[in-house]
CSV table of C-alpha atoms in Angstrom, one decimal:
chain,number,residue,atom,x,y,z
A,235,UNK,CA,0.0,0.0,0.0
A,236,UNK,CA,3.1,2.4,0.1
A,237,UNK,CA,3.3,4.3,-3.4
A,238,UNK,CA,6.4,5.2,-5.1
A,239,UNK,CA,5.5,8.8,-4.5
A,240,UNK,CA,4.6,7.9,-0.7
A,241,UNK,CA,8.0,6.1,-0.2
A,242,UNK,CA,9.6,9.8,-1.7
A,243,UNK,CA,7.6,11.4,1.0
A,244,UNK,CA,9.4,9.2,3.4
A,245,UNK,CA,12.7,9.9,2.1
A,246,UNK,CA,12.0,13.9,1.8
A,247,UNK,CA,9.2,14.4,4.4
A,248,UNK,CA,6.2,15.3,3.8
A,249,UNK,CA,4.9,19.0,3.7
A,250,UNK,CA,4.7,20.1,7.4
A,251,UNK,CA,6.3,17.4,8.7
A,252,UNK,CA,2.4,15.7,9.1
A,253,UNK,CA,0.7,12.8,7.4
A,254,UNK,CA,-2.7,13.8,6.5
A,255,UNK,CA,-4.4,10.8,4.8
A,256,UNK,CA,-3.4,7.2,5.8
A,257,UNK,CA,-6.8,6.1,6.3
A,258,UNK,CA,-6.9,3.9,2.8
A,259,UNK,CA,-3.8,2.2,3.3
A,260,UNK,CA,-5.1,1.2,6.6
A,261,UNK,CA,-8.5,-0.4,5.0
A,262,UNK,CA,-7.1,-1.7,2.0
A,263,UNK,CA,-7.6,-5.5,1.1
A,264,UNK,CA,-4.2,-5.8,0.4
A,265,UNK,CA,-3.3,-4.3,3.3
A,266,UNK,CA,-5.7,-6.6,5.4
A,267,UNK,CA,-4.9,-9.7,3.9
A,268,UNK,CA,-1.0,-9.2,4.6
A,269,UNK,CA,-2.1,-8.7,8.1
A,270,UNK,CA,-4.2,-11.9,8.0
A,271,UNK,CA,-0.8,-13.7,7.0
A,272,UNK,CA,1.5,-12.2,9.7
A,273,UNK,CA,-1.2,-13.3,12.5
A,274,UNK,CA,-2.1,-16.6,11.4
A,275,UNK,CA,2.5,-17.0,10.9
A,276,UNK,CA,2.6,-15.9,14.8
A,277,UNK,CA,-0.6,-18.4,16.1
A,278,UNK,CA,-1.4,-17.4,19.3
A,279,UNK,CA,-4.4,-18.4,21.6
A,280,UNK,CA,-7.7,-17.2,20.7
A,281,UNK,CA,-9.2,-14.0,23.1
A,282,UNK,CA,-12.4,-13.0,24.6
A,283,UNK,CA,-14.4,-14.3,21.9
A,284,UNK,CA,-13.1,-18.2,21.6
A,285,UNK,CA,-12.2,-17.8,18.1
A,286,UNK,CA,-8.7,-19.3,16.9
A,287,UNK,CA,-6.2,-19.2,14.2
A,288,UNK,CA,-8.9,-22.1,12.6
A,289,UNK,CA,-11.4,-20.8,12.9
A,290,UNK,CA,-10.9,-17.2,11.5
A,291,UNK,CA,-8.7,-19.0,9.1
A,292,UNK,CA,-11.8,-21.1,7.4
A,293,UNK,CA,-13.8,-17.6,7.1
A,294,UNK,CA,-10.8,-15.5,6.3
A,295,UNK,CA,-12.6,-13.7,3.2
A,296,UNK,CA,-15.6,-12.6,5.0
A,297,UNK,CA,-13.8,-11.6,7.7
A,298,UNK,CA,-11.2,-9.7,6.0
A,299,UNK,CA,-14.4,-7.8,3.5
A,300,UNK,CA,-16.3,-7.3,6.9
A,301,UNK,CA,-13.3,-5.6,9.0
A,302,UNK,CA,-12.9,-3.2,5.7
A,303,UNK,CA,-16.5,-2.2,6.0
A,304,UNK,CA,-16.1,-1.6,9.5
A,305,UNK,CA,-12.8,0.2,9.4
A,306,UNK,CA,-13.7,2.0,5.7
A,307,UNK,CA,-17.0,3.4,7.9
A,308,UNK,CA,-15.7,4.2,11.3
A,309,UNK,CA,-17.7,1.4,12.9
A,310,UNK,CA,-15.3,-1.0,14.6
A,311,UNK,CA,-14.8,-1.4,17.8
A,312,UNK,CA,-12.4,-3.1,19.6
A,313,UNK,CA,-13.0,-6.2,21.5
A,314,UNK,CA,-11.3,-6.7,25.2
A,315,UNK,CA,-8.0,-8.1,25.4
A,316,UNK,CA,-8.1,-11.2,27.3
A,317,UNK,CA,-5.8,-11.1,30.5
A,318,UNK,CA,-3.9,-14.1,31.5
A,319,UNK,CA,-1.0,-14.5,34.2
A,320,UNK,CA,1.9,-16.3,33.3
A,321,UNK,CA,5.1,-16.8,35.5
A,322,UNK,CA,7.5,-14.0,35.4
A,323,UNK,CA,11.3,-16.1,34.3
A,324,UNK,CA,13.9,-16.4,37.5
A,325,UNK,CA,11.0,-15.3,40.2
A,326,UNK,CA,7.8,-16.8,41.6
A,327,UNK,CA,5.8,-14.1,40.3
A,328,UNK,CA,2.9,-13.8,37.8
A,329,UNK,CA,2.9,-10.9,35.4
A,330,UNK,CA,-0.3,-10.2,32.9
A,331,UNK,CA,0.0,-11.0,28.9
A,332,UNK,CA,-3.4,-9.4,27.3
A,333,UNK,CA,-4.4,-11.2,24.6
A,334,UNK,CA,-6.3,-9.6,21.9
A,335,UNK,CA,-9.3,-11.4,19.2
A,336,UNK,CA,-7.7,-12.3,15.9
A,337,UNK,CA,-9.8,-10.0,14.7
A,338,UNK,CA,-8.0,-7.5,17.0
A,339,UNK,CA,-4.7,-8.9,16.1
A,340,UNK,CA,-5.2,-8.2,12.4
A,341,UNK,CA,-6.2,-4.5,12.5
A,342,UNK,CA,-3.2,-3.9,14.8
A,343,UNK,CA,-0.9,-5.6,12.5
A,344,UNK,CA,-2.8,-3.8,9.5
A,345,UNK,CA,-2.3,-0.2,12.2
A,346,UNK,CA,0.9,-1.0,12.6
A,347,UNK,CA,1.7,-2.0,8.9
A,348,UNK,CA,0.8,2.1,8.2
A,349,UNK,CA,2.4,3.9,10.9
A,350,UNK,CA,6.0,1.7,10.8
A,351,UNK,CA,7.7,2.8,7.9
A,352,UNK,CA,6.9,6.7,9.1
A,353,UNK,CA,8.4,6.5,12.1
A,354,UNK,CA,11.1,4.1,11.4
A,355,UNK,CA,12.4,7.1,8.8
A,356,UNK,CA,12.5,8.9,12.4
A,357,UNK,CA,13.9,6.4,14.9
A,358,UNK,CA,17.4,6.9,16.2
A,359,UNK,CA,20.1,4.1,15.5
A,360,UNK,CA,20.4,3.5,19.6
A,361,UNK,CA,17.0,1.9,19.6
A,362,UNK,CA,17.1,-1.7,18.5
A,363,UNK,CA,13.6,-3.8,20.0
A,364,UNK,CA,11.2,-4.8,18.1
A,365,UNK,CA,12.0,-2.8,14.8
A,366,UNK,CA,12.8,-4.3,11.3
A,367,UNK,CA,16.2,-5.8,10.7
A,368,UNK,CA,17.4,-5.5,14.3
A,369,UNK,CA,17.3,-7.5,17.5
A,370,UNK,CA,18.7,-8.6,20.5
A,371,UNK,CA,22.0,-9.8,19.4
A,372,UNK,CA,22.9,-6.4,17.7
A,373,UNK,CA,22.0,-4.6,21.0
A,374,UNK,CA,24.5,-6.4,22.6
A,375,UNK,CA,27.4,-6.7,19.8
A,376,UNK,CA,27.2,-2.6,20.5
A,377,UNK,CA,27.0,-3.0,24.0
A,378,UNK,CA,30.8,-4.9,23.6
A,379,UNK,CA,31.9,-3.0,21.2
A,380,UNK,CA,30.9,0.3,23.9
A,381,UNK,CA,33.1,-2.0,26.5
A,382,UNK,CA,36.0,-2.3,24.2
A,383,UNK,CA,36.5,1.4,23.7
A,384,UNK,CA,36.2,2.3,27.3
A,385,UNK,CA,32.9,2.8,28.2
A,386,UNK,CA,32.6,1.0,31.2
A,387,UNK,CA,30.3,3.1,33.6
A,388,UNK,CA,27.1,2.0,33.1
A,389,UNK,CA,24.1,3.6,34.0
A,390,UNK,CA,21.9,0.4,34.6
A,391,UNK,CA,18.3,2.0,34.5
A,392,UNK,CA,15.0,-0.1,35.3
A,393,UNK,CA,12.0,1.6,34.0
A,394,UNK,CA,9.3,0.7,36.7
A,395,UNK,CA,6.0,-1.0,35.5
A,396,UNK,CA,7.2,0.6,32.0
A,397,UNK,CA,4.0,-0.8,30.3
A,398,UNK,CA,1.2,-0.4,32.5
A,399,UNK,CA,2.2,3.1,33.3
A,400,UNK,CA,2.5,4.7,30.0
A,401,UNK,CA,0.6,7.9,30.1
A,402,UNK,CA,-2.5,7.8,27.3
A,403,UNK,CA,-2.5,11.5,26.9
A,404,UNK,CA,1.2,11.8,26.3
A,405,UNK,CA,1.3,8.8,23.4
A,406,UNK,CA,-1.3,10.7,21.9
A,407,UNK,CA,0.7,14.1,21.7
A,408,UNK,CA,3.5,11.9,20.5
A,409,UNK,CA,1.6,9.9,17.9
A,410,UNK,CA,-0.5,13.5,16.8
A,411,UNK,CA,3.2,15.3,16.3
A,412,UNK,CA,3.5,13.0,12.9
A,413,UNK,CA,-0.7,12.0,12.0
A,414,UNK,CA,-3.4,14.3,11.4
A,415,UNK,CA,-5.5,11.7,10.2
A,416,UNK,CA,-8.6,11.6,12.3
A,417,UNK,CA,-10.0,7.9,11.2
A,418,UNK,CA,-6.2,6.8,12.4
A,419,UNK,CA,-5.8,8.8,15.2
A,420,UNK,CA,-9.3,7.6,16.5
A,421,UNK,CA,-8.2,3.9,16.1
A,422,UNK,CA,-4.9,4.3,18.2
A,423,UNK,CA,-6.9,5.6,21.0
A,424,UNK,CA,-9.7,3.5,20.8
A,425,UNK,CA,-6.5,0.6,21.2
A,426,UNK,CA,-5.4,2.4,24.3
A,427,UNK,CA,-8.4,2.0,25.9
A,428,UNK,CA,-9.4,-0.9,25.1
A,429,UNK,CA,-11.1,-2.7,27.9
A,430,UNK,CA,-9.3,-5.8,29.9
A,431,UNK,CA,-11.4,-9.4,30.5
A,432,UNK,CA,-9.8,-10.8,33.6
A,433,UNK,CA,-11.7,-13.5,34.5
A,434,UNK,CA,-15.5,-12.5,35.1
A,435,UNK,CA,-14.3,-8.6,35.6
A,436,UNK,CA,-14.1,-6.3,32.6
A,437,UNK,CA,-12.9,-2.8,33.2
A,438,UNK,CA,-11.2,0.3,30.7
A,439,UNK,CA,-7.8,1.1,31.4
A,440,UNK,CA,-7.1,4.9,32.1
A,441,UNK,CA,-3.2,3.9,31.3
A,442,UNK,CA,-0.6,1.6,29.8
A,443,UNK,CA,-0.7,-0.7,26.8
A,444,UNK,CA,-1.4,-4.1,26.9
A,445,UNK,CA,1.7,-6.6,27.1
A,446,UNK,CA,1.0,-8.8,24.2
A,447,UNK,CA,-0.9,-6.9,21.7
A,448,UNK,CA,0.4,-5.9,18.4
A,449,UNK,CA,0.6,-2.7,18.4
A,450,UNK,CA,2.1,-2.3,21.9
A,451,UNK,CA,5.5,-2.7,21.1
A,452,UNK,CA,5.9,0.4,18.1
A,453,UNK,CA,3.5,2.3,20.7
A,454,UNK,CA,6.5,1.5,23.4
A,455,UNK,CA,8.9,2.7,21.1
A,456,UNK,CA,7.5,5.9,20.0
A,457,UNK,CA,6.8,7.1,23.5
A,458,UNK,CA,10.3,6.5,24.0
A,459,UNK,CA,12.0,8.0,21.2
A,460,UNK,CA,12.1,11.7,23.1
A,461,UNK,CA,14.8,9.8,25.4
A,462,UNK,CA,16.6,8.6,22.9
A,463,UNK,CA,16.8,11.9,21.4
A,464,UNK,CA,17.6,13.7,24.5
A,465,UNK,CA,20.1,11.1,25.5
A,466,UNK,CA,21.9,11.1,22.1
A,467,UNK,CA,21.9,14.9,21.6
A,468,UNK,CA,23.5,15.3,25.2
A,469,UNK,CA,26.8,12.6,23.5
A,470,UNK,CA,25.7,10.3,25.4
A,471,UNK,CA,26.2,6.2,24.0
A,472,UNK,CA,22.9,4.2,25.0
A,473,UNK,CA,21.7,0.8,24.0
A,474,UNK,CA,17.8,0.5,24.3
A,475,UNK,CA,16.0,-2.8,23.2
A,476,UNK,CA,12.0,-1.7,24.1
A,477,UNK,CA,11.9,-0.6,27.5
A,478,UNK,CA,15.3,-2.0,29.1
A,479,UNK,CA,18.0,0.3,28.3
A,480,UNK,CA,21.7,1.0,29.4
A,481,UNK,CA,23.8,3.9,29.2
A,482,UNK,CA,27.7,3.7,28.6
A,483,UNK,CA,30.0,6.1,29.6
A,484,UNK,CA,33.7,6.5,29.8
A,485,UNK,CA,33.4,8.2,33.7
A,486,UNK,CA,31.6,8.4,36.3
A,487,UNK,CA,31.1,11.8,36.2
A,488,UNK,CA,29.8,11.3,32.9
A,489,UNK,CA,27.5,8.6,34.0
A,490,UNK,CA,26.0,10.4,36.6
A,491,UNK,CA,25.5,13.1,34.1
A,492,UNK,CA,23.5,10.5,31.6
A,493,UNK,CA,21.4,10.0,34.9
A,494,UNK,CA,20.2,13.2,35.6
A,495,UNK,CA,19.6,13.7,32.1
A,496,UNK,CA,18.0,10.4,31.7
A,497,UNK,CA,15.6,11.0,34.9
A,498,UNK,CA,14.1,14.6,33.5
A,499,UNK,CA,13.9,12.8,30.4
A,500,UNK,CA,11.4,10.0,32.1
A,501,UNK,CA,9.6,12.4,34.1
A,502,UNK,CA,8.6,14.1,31.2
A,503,UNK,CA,7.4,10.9,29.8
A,504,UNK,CA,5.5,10.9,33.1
A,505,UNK,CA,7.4,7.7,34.0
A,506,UNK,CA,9.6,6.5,36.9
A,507,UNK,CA,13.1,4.9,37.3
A,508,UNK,CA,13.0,2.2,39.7
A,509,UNK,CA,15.1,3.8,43.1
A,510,UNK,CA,16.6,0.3,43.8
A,511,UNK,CA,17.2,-1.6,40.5
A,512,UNK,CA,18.7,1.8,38.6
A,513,UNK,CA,22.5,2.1,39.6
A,514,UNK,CA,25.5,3.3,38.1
A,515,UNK,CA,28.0,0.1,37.9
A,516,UNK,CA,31.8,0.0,37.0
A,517,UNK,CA,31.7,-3.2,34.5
A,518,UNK,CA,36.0,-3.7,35.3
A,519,UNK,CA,34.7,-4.4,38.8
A,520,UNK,CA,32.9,-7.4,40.6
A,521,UNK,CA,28.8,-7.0,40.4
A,522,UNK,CA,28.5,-6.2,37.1
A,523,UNK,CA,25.3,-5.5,35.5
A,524,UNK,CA,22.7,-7.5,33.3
A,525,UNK,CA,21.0,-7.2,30.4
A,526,UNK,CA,18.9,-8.8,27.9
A,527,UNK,CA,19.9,-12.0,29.4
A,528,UNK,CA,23.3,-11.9,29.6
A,529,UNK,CA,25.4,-10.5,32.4
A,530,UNK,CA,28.4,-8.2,32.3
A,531,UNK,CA,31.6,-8.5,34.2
A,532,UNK,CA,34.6,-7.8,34.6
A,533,UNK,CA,35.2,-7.9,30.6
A,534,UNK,CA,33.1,-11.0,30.5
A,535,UNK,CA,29.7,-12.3,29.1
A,536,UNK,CA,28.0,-14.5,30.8
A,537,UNK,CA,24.5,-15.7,30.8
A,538,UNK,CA,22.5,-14.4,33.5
A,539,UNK,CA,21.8,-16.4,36.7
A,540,UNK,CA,17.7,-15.6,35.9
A,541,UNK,CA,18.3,-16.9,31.9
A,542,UNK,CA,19.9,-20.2,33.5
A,543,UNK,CA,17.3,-20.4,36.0
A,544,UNK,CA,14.6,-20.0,33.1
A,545,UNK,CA,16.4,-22.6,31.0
A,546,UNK,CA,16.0,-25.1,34.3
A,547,UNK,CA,12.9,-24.9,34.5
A,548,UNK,CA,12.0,-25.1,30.8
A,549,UNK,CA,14.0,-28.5,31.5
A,550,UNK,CA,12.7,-29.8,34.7
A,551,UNK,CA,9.1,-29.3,33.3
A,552,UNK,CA,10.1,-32.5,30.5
A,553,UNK,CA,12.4,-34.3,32.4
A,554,UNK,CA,10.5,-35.7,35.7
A,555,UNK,CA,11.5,-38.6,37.0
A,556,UNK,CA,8.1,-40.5,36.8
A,557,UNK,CA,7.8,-39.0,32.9
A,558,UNK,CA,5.9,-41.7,31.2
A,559,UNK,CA,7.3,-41.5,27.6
A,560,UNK,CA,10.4,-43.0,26.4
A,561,UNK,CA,13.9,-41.7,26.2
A,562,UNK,CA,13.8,-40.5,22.6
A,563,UNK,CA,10.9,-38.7,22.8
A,564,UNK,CA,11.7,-37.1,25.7
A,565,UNK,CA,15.2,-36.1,24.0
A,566,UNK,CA,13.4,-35.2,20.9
A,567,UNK,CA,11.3,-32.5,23.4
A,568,UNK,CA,14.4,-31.3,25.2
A,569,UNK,CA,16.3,-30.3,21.8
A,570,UNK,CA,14.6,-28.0,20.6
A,571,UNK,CA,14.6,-26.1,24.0
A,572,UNK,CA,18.6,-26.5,24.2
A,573,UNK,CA,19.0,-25.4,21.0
A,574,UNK,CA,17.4,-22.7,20.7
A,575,UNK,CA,18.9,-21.1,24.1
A,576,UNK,CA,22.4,-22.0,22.9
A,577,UNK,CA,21.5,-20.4,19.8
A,578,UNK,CA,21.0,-17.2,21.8
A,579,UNK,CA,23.7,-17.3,24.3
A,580,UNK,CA,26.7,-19.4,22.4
A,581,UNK,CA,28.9,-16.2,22.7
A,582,UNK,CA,29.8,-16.7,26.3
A,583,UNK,CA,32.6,-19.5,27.7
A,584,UNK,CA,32.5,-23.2,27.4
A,585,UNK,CA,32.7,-23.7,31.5
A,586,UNK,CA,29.1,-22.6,31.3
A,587,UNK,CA,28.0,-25.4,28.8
A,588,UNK,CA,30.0,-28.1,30.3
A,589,UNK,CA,28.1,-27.2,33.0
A,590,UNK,CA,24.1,-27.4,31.9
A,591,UNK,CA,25.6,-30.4,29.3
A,592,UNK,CA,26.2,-32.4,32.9
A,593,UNK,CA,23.5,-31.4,34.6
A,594,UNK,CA,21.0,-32.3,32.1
A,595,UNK,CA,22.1,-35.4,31.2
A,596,UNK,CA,21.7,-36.1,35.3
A,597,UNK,CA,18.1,-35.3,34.5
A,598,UNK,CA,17.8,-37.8,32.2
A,599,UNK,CA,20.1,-40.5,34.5
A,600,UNK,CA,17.5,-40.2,37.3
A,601,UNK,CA,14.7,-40.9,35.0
A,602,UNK,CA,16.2,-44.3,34.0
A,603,UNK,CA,17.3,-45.1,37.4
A,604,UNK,CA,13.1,-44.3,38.7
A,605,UNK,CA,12.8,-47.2,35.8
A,606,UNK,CA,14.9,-49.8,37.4
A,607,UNK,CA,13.1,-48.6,40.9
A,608,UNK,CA,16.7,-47.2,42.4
A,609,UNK,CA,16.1,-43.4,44.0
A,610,UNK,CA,18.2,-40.6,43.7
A,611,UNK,CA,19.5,-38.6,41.3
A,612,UNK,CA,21.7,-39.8,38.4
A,613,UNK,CA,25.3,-39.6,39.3
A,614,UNK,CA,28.4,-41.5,40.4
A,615,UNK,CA,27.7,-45.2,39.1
A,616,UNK,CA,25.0,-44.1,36.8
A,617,UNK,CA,27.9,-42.0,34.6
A,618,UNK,CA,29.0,-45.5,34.2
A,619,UNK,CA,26.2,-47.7,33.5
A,620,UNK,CA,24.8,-44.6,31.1
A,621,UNK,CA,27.8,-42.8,29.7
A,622,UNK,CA,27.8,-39.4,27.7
A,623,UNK,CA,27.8,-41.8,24.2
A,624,UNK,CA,25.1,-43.4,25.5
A,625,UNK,CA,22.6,-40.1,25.2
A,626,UNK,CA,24.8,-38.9,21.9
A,627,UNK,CA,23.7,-41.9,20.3
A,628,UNK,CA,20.4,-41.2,21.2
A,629,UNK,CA,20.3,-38.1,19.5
A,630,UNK,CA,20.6,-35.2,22.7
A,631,UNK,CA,21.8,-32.3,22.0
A,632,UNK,CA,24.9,-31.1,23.6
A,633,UNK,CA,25.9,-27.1,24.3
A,634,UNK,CA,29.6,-28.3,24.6
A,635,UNK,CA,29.5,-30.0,20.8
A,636,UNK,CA,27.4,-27.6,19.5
A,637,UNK,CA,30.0,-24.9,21.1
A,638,UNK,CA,33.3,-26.7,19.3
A,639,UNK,CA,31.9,-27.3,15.9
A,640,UNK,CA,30.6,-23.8,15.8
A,641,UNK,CA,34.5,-22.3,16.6
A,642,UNK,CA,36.1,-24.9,14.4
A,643,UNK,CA,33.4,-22.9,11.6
A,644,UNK,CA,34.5,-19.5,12.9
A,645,UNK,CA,38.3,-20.6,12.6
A,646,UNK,CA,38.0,-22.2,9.3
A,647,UNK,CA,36.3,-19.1,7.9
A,648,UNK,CA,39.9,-17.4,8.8
């Protein structure tokens, strides 16, 4: 739905720096139906009204033509987002995921698929969640590369209750700087009120965004790209991936400098810094400081003790001792789940692999020893009756293998 002479526009700005009509690229079939296809990619449980992936899927047409009236007229309405509580990784918490219709899901993706490109022309290179072509991984490549060059006081900042705090009015201001569209404009805040289903209680938020919805993370990034802006035009290096952010400096003078600055930059935002979990940290010293799973320290990266933690409990929850299936189907479960978190954190130091490598294959030992009615868990004579080849044969995944093959590839590419 972006023209030739719209991307221009994007390139060049448009006259007053304002986007006046969006509203037919937000309708448009096209539009809609590319929407459809990025929901029904991402799954996701159905919301207030019971419907599915399915069962939108098997009516996708009418429902696509009847979400284009609605939207072409001004009559749709958003349906509440259904709250569930899921565990919070590394604690014993519970924190709320709102979980939107499909229907929902598709406008916001269709929303979002309009207002993206415009502010992405505008988004400062410090910013790296949840935007095209970036992630995690580059956020912290910078965040060594920072290290490296001597920026080693950190300002550690903890945005509290980022989310459920962001201030309606505000977003509005910030979203109304760049649309004049009134049909769009009226859609965004219709989505920041939407109303929350928590079990038999329904009420209307007067603030935040709902964790989970589309649209909620280019909403979190446009309310805070005024920090980024204030933070970079003060010199100062920060990393932000959504709402957890770091600043790098080379003193401390400096750092306590990016703090002040950082703290009238949130309070304008109408947000608050976290008094205890915001500190300034020297990373050449002990303590450290974490972030996006990993932990800084002392020149080293290390997975955090909360992302280890996670990854137990991911591993516990298939490998229980009185775990009815058999061994290569509970491997075949297991790999995926080591994979993929080796995948993420295969940049930090083989001790740490060795170490989940053993402990896993323990699980796994005190499964068969339940089976031959022996208690305990699976070590000392068990390493012998069911050595590491016996589980490699099997098929399990191993950090430690995974970790040499993919250094002899880095070595052989030199």
């Amino acid at each position: 739905m972006w023209t030739e002479r719209m991307l221009t526009a994007l390139e060049n700005g448009v006259k007053g720096g304002k986007w006046f009509s969006l509203r037919d690229k937000l309708y448009a079939p096209k539009n809609l139906a590319a929407a459809w296809h990025r929901v029904r990619s991402n799954r996701g449980a159905a919301g207030v009204d019971g419907q599915g992936i399915e069962l939108f899927g098997a009516q996708a047409e009418k429902y696509l033509d009847e979400l284009h009236g609605a939207l072409k007229n001004g009559r749709y309405e958003p349906q509440p987002v259904l709250r569930r509580w899921i565990p919070k990784p590394g604690t014993t918490k519970l924190r709320p995921l709102g979980i939107p219709t499909v229907k929902d899901r598709v406008v916001q993706t269709a929303l979002r698929n309009v207002l993206e490109p415009i502010w992405e022309n505008q988004f400062v290179p410090q910013s790296y969640g949840f935007r095209p072509g970036r992630g995690c991984k580059d956020a912290l490549r910078r965040v060594d590369q920072l290290l490296t060059a001597g920026h080693v006081w950190v300002v550690d900042a903890d945005i509290q209750s980022f989310f459920d705090t962001i201030d309606h009015a505000v977003m509005m201001t910030e979203v109304e700087k760049v649309v004049s569209d009134g049909t769009v404009l009226d859609l965004v805040a219709r989505m920041l009120k939407q109303r929350v289903m928590d079990e038999m209680k329904t009420w209307r938020p007067e603030k935040g965004t709902p964790q989970g919805a589309v649209i909620s993370p280019l909403m979190a990034n446009i309310y805070l790209h005024p920090v980024d802006v204030a933070l970079a035009g003060e010199g100062f290096e920060v990393v932000r991936y959504a709402d957890d952010l770091v600043i790098l400096c080379r003193s401390e003078d400096d750092a306590r400098r990016a703090l002040d600055v950082l703290q009238r930059a949130m309070s304008e935002r109408k947000l608050t810094l976290h008094p205890e979990k915001t500190r300034l940290v020297d990373a050449t010293q002990p303590g450290g400081f974490d972030f996006l799973g990993y932990h800084f320290e002392c020149g080293r990266r290390t997975p955090r003790n909360k992302s280890i933690a996670k990854l137990r409990d991911n591993v516990r929850a298939r490998t229980r001792r009185n775990h009815g299936q058999n061994l290569e189907r509970i491997i075949a479960s297991l790999n995926p789940v080591l994979r993929g978190w080796f995948e993420y954190f295969k940049h930090t130091h083989l001790e740490v692999f060795v170490l989940i490598d053993a402990w896993v294959r323990m699980r796994l030992r005190s499964i068969l020893r339940r089976r031959r009615g022996q208690r305990g868990a699976g070590r000392g004579l068990s390493n012998i009756r069911w050595p590491n080849a016996f589980f490699a044969e099997l098929g399990l995944f191993t950090m430690t293998t995974a970790w040499a093959t993919a250094r002899q590839s880095r070595c052989g590419n030199h």
